[in-house]
Coordinates of C-alpha atoms in Angstrom, one line a residue:
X1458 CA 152.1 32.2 33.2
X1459 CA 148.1 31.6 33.3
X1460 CA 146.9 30.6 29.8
X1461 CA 144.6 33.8 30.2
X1462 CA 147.7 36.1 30.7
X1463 CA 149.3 34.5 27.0
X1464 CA 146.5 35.4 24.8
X1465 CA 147.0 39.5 24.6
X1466 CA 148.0 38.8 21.2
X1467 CA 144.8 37.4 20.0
X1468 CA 142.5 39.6 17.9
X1469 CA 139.8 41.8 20.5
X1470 CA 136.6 39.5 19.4
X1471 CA 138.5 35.9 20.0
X1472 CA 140.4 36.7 22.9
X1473 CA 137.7 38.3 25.3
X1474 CA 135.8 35.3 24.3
X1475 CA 138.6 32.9 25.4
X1476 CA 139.5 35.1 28.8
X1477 CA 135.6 34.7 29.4
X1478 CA 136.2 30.5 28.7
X1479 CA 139.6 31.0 30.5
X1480 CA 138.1 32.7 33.8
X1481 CA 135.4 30.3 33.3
X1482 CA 137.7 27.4 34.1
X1483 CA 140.0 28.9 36.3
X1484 CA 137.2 29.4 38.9
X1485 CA 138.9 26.5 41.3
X1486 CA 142.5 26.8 40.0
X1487 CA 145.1 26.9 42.6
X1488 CA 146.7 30.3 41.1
X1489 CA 144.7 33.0 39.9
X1490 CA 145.0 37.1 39.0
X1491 CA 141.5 38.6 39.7
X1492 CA 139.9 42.0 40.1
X1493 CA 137.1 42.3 42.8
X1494 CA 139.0 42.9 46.4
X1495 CA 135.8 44.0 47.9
X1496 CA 135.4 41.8 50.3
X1497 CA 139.0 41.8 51.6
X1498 CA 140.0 42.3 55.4
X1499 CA 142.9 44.8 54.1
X1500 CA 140.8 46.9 51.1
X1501 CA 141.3 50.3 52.9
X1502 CA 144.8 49.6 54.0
X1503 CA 146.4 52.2 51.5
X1504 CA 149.9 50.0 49.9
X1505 CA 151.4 53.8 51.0
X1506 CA 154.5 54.9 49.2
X1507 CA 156.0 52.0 47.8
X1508 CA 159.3 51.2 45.8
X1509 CA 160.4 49.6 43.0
X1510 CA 162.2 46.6 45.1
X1511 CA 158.6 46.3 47.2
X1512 CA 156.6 45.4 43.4
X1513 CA 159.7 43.3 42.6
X1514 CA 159.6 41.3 45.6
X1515 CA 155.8 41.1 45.0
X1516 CA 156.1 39.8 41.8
X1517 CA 158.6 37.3 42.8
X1518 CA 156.3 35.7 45.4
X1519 CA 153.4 35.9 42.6
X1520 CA 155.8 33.8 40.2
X1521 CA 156.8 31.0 43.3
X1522 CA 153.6 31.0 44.2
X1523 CA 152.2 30.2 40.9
X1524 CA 155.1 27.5 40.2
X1525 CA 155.1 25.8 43.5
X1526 CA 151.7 25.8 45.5
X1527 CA 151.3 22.3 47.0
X1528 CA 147.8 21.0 45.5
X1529 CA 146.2 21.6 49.1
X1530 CA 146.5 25.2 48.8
X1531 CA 144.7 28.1 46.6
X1532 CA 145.4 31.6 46.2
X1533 CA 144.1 34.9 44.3
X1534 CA 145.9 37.9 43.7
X1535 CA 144.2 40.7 42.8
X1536 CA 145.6 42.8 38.9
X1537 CA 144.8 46.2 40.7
X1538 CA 145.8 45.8 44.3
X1539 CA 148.8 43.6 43.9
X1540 CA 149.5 44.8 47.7
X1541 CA 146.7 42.1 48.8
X1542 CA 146.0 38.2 48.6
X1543 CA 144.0 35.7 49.2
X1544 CA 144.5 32.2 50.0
X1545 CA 142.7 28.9 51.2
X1546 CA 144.3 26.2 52.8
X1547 CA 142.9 22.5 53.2
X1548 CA 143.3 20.6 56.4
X1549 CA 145.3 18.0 56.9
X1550 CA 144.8 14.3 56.7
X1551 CA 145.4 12.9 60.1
X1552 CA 144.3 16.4 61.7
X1553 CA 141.2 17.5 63.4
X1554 CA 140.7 19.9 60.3
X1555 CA 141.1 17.1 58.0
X1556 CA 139.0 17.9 54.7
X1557 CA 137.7 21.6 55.9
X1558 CA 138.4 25.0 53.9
X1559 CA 140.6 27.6 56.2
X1560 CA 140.8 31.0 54.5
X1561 CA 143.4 33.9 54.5
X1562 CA 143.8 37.1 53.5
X1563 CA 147.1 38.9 53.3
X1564 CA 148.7 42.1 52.5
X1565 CA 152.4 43.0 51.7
X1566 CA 152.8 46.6 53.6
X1567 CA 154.8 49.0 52.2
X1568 CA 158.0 48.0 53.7
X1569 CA 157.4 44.6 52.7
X1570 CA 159.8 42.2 52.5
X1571 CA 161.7 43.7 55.1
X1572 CA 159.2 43.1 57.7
X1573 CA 156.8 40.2 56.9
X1574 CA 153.4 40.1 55.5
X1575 CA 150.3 40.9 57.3
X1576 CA 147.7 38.0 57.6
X1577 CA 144.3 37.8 58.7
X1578 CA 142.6 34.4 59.4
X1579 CA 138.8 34.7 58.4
X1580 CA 137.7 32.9 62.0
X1581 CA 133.5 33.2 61.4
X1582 CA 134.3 34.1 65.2
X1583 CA 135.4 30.9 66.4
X1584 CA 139.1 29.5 67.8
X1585 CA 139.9 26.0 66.3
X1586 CA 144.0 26.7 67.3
X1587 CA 145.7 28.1 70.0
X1588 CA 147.3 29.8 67.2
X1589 CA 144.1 31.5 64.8
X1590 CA 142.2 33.9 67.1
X1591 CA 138.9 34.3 67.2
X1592 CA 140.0 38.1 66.0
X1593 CA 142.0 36.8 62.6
X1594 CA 145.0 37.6 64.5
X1595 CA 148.0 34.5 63.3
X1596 CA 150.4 33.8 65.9
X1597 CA 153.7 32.3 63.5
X1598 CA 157.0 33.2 64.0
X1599 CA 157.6 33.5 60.8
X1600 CA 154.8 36.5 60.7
X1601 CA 157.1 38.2 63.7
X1602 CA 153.4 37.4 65.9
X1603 CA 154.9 34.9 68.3
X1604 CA 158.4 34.6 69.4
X1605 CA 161.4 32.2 67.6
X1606 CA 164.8 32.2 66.8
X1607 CA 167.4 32.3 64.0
X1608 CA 165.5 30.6 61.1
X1609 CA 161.7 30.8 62.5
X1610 CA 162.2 34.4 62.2
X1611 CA 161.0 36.5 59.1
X1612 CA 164.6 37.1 57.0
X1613 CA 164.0 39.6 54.0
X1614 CA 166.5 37.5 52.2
X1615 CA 165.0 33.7 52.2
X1616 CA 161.8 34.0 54.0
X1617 CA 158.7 33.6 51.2
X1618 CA 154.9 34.0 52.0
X1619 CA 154.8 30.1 50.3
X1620 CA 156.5 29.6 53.3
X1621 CA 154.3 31.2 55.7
X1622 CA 151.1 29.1 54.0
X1623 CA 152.8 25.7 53.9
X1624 CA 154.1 26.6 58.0
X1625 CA 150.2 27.3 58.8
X1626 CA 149.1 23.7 56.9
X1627 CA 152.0 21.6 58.8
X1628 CA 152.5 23.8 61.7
X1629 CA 149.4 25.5 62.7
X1630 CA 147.1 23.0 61.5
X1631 CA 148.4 19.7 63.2
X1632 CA 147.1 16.6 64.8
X1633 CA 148.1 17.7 68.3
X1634 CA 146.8 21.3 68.3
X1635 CA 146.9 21.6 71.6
X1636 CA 150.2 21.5 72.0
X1637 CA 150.6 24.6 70.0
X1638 CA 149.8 26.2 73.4
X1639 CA 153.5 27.0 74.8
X1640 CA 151.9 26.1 78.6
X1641 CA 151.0 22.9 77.1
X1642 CA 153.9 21.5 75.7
X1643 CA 155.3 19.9 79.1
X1644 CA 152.4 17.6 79.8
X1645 CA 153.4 16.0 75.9
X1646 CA 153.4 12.4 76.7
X1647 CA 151.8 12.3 79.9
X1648 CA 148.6 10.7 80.2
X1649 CA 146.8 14.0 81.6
X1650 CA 148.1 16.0 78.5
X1651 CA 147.2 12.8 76.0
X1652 CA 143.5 13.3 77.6
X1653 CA 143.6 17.1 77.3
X1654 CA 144.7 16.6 73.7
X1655 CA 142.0 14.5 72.7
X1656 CA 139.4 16.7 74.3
X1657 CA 140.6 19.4 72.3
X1658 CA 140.8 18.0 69.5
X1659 CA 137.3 16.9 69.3
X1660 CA 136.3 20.4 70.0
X1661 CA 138.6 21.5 67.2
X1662 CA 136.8 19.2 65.2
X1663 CA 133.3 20.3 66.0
X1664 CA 134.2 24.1 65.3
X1665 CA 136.1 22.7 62.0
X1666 CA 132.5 21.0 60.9
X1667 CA 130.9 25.0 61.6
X1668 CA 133.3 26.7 60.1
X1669 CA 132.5 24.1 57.1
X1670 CA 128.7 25.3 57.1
X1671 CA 129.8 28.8 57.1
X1672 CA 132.2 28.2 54.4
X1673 CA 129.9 26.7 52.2
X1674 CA 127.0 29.2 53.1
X1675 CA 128.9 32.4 52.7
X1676 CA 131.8 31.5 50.1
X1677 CA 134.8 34.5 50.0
X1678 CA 135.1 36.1 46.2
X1679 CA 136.5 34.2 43.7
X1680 CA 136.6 30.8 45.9
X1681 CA 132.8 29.7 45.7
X1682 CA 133.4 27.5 42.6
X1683 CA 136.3 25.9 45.2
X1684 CA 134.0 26.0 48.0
X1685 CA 130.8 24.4 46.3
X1686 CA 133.3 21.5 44.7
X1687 CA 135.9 20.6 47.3
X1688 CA 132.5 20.3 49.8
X1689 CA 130.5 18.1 46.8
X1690 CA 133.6 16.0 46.7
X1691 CA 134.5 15.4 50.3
X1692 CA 131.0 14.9 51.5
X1693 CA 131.3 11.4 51.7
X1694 CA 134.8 11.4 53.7
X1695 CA 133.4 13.8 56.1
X1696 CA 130.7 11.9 56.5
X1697 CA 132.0 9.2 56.6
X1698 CA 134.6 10.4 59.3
X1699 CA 131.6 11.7 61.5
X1700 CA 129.6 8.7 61.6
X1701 CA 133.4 6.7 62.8
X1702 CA 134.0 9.6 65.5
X1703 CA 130.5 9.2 66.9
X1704 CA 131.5 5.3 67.6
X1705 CA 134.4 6.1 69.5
X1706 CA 137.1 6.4 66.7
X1707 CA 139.8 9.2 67.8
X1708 CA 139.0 12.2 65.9
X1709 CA 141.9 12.2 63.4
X1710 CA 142.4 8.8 63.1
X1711 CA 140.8 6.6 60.0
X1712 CA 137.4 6.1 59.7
X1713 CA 137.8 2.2 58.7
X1714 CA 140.9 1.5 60.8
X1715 CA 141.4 4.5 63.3
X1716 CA 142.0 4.2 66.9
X1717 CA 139.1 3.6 69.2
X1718 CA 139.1 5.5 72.6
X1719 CA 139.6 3.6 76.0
X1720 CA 136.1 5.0 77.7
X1721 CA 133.2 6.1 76.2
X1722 CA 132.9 8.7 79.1
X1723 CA 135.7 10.2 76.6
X1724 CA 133.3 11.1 74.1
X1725 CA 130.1 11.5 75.3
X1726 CA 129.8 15.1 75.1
X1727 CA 131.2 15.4 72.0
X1728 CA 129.1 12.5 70.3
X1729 CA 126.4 15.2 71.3
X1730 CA 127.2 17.8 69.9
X1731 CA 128.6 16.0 66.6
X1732 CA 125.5 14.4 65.9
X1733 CA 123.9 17.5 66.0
X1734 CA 126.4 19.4 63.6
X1735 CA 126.3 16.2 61.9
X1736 CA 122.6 16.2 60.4
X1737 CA 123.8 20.5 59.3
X1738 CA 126.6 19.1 57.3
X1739 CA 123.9 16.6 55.7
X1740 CA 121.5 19.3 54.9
X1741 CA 123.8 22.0 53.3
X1742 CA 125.7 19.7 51.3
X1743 CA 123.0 19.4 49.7
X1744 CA 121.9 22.6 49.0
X1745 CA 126.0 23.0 48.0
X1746 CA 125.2 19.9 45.6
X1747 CA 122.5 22.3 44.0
X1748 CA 124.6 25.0 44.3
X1749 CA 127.4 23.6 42.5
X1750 CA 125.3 22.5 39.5
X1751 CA 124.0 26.3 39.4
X1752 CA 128.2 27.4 39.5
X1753 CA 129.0 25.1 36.8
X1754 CA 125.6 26.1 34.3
X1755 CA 127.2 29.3 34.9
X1756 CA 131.1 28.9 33.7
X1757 CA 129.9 26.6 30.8
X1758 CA 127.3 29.7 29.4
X1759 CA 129.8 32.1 30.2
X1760 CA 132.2 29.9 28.1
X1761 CA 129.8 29.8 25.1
X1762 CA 129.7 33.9 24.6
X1763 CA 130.2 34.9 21.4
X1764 CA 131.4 38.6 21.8
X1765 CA 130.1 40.7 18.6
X1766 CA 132.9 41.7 16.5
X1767 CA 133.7 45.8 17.0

């Protein structure tokens, strides 16, 4: 249970000063109850007439959420809408989303967990996976959007939306992307699909680095603490990974002792457009340094109210 969920018990003045030092420092935790849904892709889907097993199995999913998130992996649920959620998911190391910030919101419908959750992929417009459409739309067996059998499939009696976040970070997200593509998957391990694989994944790349920008520049609710620090503290790997990719390392690979490609005529387009997207990163992590400072000035004076005794 959050610390800020334990202190009911505390007299009125004390404890709304310590929920104001708790929120305070819970801005970038990985698990978090919060109130403003506002912004959510689902706010004026109605929950609709809902049962008691649909809040049980709700609540169950906030607890193993709460207990088990992998560290690469944040969400917020929201105290008066416990129908919707939020979470954001780090790329992989390894990946052409290595280090960026993918965000998704999600809603448990009313028949819920019978038929899986609903899940909308914030795309800023753009398709970085065969499998995130540029609409939000997730294709995952395990939402019911794409096909699969036995186990892949949604089961109302072991399937968790843990599971459907952790599938989207190993699955979705993955060094060979464009595999995803079912029309792909015979040319694995051919040279022509190995050299359409690469190509994609330096696009994948480049659109990762804008959705970075927009990340950082319009943060969702209740992340831009996340946002402003995971950015502030990855600057120098994603810079450092740009500067490698734009002398031939294999997007993915390590920036001290990654692969190299066999032509430059493989990258030349790319180094392009990288170098471009390359001097934006440089210029709003900076601002996003600022930014940060302002963020953190904030939680430490809201952290030092006094709230007058009644």
């Amino acid at each position: 249970m959050p610390l800020h969920q334990r202190i009911v018990w505390i007299p009125v003045q004390v404890g709304l000063v310590l929920r104001n030092w708790c929120k305070s420092m819970n801005l970038h935790a990985q698990f978090d109850v919060v109130q403003d849904f506002s912004d959510h892709y689902y706010r004026n889907n109605s929950p609709g007439k809902t049962t008691k097993e649909w809040a049980k199995a709700i609540q169950t999913e906030w607890n193993l959420l709460q207990k088990n998130l992998p560290e690469s992996i944040y969400v917020r649920v929201y105290e008066e809408r416990i129908d919707l959620l939020r979470a954001a998911i780090v790329g992989p190391a390894g990946t052409p989303y290595h280090d960026g910030l993918f965000f998704f919101d999600v809603r448990f419908p009313s028949d819920y967990p019978k038929c899986p959750p609903k899940v909308y992929y914030h795309s800023g417009g753009l398709r970085l996976n065969p499998n995130l459409y540029e609409s939000g739309k997730v294709c995952l067996s395990l939402l019911n959007t794409w096909w699969g059998n036995g186990c892949e499939k949604w089961a109302k009696s072991n399937s968790t939306l843990l599971q459907v976040l952790v599938s989207i970070q190993g699955l979705v997200l993955n060094d060979k992307p464009y595999y995803n593509e079912p029309g792909n998957k015979n040319s694995a391990k051919t040279a022509v699909g190995e050299k359409n694989s690469l190509a994609y994944n330096q696009t994948a790349f480049i659109l990762s680095c804008k959705t970075m920008l927009y990340s950082i520049t319009n943060p969702p609710k209740h992340f831009e603490t996340l946002v402003a620090r995971h950015f502030s503290e990855r600057e120098p790997v994603i810079l450092e990974a740009c500067g490698a990719y734009m002398s031939g390392t294999v997007v993915g690979s390590s920036a001290r002792d990654g692969t190299k490609y066999a032509s430059d005529k493989c990258f030349v387009n790319f180094m392009s457009s990288l170098a471009f997207y390359t001097e934006q990163l440089k210029a709003t992590f900076a601002l996003n340094r600022g930014r940060l400072l302002e963020l953190e000035r904030q939680a430490a004076a809201s952290a030092d109210e006094i709230v007058p005794a009644s």
